[in-house]
PDB file of C-alpha atoms in Angstrom:
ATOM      1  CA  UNK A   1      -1.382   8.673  17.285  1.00 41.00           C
ATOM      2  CA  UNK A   2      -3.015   5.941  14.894  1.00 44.00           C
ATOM      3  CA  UNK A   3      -6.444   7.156  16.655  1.00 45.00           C
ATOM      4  CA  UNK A   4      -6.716  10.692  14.325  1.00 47.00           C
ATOM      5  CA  UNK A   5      -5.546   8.845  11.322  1.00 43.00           C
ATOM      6  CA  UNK A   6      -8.381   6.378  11.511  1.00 45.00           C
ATOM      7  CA  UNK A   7     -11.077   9.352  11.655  1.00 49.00           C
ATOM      8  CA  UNK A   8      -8.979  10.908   8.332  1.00 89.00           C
ATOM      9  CA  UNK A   9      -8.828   7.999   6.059  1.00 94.00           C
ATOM     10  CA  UNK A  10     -12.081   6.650   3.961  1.00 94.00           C
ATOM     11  CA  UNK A  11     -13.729   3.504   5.881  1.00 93.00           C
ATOM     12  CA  UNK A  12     -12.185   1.353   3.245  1.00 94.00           C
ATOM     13  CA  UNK A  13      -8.918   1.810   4.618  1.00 96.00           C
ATOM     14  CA  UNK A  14      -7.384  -0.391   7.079  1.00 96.00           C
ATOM     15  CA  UNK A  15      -5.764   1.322   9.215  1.00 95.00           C
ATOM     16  CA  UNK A  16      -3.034  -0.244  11.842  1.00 96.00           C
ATOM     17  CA  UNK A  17      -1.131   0.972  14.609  1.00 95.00           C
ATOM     18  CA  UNK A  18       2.535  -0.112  13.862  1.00 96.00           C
ATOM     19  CA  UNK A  19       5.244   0.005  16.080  1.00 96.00           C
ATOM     20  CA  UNK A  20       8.725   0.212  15.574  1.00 97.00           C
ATOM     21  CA  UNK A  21      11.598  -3.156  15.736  1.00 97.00           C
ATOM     22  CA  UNK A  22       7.878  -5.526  16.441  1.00 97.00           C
ATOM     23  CA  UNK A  23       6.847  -6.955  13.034  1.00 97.00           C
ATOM     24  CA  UNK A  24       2.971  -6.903  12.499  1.00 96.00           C
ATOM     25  CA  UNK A  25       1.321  -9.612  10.719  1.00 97.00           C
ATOM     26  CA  UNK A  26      -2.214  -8.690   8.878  1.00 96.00           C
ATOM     27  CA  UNK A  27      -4.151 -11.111   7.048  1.00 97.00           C
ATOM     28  CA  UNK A  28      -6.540  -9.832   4.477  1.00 96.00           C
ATOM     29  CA  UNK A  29      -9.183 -10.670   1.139  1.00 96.00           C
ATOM     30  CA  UNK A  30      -9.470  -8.640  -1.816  1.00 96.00           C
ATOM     31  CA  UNK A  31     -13.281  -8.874  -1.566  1.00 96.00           C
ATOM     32  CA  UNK A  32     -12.586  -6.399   1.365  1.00 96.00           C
ATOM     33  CA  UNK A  33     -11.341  -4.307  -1.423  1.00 96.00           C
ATOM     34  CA  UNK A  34     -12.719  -1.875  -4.234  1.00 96.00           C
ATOM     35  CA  UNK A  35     -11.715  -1.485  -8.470  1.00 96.00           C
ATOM     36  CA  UNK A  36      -9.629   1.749  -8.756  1.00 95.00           C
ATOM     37  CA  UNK A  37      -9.083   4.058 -11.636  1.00 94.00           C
ATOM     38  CA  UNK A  38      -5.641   3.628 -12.199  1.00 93.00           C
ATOM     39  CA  UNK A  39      -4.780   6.594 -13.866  1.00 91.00           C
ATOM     40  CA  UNK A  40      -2.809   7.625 -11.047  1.00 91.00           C
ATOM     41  CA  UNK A  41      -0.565   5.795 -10.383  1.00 89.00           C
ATOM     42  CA  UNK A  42       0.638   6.582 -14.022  1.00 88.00           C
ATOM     43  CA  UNK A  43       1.190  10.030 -12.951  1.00 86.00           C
ATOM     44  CA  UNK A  44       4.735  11.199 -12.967  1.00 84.00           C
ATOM     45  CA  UNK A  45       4.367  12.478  -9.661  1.00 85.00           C
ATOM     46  CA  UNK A  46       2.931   9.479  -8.038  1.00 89.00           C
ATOM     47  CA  UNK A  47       4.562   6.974 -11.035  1.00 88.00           C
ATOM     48  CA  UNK A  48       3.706   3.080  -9.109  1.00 89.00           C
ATOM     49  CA  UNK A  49       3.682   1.809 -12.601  1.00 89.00           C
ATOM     50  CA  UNK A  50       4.145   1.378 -16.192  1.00 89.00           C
ATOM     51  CA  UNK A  51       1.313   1.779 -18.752  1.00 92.00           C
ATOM     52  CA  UNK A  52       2.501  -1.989 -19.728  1.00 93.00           C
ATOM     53  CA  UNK A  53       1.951  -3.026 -15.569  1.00 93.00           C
ATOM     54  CA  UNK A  54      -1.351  -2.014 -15.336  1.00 93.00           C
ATOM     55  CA  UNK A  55      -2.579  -5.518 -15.232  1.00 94.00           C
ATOM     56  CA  UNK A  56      -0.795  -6.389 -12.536  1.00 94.00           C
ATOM     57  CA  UNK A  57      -2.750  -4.133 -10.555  1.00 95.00           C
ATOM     58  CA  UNK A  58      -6.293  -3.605 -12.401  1.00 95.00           C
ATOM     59  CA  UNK A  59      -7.826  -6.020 -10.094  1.00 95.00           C
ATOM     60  CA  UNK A  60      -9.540  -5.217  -6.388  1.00 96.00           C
ATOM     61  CA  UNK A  61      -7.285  -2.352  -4.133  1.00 97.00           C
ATOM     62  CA  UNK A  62      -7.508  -3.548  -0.437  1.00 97.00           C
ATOM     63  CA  UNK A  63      -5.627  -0.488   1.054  1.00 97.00           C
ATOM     64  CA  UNK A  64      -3.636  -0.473   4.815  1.00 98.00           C
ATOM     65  CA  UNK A  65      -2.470   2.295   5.870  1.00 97.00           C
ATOM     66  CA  UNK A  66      -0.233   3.312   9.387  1.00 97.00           C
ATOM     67  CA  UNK A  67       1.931   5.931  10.274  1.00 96.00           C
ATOM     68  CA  UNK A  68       5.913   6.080  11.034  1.00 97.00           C
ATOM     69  CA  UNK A  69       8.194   8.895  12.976  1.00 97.00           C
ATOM     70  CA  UNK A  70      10.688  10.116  10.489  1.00 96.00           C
ATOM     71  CA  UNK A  71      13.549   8.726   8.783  1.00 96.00           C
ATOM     72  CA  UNK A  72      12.142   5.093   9.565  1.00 97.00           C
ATOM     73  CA  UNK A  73      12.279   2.371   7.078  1.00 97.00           C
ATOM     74  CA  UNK A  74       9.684   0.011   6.198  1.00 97.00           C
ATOM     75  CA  UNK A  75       9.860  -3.313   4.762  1.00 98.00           C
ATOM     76  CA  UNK A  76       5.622  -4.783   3.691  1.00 98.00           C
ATOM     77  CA  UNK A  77       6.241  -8.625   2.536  1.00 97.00           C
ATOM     78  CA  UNK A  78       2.862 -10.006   1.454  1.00 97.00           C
ATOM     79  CA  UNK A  79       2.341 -14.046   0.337  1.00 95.00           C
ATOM     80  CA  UNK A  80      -0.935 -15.176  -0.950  1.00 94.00           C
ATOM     81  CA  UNK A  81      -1.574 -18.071  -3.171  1.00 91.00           C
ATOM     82  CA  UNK A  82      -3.730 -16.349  -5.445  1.00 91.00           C
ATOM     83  CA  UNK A  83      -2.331 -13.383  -8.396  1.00 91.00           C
ATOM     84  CA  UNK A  84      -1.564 -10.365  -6.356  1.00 95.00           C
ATOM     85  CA  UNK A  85       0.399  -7.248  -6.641  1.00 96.00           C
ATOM     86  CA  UNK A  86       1.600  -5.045  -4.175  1.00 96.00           C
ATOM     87  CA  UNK A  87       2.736  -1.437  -3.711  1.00 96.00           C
ATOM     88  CA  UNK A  88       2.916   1.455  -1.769  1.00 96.00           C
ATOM     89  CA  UNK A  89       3.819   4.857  -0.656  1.00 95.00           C
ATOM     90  CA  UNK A  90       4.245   7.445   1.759  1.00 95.00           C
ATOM     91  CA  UNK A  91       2.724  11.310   2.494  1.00 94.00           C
ATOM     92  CA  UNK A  92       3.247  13.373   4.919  1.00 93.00           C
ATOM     93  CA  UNK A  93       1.201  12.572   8.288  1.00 93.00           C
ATOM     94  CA  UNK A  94      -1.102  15.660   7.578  1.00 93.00           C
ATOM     95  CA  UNK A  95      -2.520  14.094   4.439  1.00 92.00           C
ATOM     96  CA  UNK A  96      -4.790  11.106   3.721  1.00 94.00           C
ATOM     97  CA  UNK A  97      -4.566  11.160   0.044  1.00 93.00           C
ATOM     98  CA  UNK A  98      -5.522   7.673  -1.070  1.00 94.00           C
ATOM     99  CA  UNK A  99      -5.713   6.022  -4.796  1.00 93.00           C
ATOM    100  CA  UNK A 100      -7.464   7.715  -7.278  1.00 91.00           C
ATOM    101  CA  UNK A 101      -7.427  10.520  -5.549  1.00 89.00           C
ATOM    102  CA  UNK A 102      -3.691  10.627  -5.290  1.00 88.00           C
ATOM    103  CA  UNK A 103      -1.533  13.675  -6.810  1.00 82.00           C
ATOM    104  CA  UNK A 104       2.115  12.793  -5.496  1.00 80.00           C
ATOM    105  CA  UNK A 105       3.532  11.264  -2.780  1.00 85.00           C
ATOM    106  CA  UNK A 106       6.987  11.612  -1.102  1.00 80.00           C
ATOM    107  CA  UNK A 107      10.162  11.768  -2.372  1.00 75.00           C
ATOM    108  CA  UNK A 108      10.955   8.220  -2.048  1.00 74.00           C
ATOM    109  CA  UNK A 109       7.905   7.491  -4.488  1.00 80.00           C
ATOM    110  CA  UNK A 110       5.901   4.673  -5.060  1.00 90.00           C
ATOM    111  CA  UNK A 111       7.397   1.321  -4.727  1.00 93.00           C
ATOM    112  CA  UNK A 112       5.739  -1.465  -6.129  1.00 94.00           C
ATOM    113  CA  UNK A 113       6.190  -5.416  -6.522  1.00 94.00           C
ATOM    114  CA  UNK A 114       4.540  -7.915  -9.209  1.00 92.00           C
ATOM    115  CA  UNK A 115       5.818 -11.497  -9.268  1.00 87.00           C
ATOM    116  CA  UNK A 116       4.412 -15.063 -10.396  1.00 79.00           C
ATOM    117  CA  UNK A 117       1.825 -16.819  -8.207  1.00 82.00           C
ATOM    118  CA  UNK A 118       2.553 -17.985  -4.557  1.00 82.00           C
ATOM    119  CA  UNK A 119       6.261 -16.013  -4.683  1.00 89.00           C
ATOM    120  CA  UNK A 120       6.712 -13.262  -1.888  1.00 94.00           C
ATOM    121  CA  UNK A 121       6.230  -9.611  -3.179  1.00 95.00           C
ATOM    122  CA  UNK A 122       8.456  -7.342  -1.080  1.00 97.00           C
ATOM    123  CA  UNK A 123       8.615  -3.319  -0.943  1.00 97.00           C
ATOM    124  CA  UNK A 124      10.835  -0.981   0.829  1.00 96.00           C
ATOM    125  CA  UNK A 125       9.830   2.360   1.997  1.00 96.00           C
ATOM    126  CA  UNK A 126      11.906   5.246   3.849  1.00 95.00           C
ATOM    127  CA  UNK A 127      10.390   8.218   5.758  1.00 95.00           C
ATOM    128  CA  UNK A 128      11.776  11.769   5.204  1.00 92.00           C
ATOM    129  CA  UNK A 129      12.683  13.840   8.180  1.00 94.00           C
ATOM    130  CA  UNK A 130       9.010  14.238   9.303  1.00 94.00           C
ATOM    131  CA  UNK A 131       6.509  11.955  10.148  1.00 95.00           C
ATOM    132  CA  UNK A 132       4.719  10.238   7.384  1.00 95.00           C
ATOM    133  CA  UNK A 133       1.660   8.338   6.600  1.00 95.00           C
ATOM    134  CA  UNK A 134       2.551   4.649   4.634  1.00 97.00           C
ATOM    135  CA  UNK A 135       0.138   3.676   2.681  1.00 97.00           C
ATOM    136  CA  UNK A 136       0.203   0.197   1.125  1.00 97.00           C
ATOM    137  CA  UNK A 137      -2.541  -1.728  -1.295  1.00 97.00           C
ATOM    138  CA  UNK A 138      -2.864  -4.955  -2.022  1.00 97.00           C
ATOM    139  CA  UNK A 139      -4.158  -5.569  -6.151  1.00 96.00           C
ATOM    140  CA  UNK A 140      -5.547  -7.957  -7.901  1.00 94.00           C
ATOM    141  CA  UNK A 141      -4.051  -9.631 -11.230  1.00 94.00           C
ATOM    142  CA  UNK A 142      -6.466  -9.455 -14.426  1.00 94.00           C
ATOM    143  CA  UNK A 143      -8.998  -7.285 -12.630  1.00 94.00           C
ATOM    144  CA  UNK A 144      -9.284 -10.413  -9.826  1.00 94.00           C
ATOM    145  CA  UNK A 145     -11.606  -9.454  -6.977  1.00 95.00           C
ATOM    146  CA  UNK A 146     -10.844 -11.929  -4.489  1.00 95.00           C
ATOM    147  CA  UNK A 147      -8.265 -14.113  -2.621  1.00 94.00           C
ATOM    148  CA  UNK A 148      -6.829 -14.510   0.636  1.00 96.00           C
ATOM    149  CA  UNK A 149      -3.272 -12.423   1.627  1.00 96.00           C
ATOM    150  CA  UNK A 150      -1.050 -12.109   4.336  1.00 97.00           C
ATOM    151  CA  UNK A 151       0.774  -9.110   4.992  1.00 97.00           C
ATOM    152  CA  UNK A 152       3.990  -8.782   7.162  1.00 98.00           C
ATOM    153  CA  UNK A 153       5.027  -4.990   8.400  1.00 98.00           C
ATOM    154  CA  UNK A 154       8.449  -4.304   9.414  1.00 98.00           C
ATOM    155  CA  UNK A 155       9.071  -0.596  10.932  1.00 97.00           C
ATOM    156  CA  UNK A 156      13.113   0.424  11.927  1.00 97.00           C
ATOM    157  CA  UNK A 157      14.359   3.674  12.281  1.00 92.00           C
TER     158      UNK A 157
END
């Protein structure tokens, strides 16, 4: 399953094999990571933030990405000591559409966290009715390029 997704996605992205009810733990650095034009994300179809929260998320991208069966919710809880952000979102399985090069995601949009140093960011994510590709990134604060994260994946249908 997670096997044809790794050949689709760029070699930038991480990409896990999550399964569902056994929370995955991932540890990570945003010197794994890459600057992004964040024009997309601006985008009213894609919309993971505000012209004013670009900041938040103009540092490094280190992007994870798995895949879920339909209507499953998904719960990405990431602590790190240093400034980080956090969103993501979630495409159909048949695409691999990753940020910039991101036109819209799913109807559940982009979901995206950006609290104070060493405080847990939390999203929540739901699949539609098909199977979907979750896609989540890690950011920088202030265009930061480095620091160490832990990630936490929770998949329940």
């Amino acid at each position: 399953m997670i096997a044809a997704a790794n050949a689709q996605f760029p070699d930038h992205v991480k990409v896990l094999d999550v399964e569902l009810n056994k929370p995955q733990t991932v540890k990570g650095d945003l010197a794994e990571g890459r600057f992004v034009d964040l024009r997309f994300g601006l985008r009213g179809s894609v919309n993971c933030f505000t012209e004013n929260q670009k900041r938040y998320f103009s540092g490094h991208h280190r992007l994870i990405a798995f895949e879920v069966p339909a209507n499953t919710k998904v719960l990405v809880e990431m602590t790190t000591n240093s400034d980080m952000s956090l969103y993501g979102y979630m495409i159909d399985a048949k695409r691999y559409d990753v940020p910039p090069y991101l036109e819209n995601v799913s109807k559940s949009g982009c979901s995206s966290s950006a609290k104070g140093k060493g405080e847990t960011e939390r999203i929540m994510m739901k699949a539609g009715s098909t199977k979907t590709h979750v896609v989540v990134a890690v950011t920088g604060l202030d265009e930061n390029s480095t620091g160490e994260f832990t990630l936490k994946v929770t998949a329940r249908q």
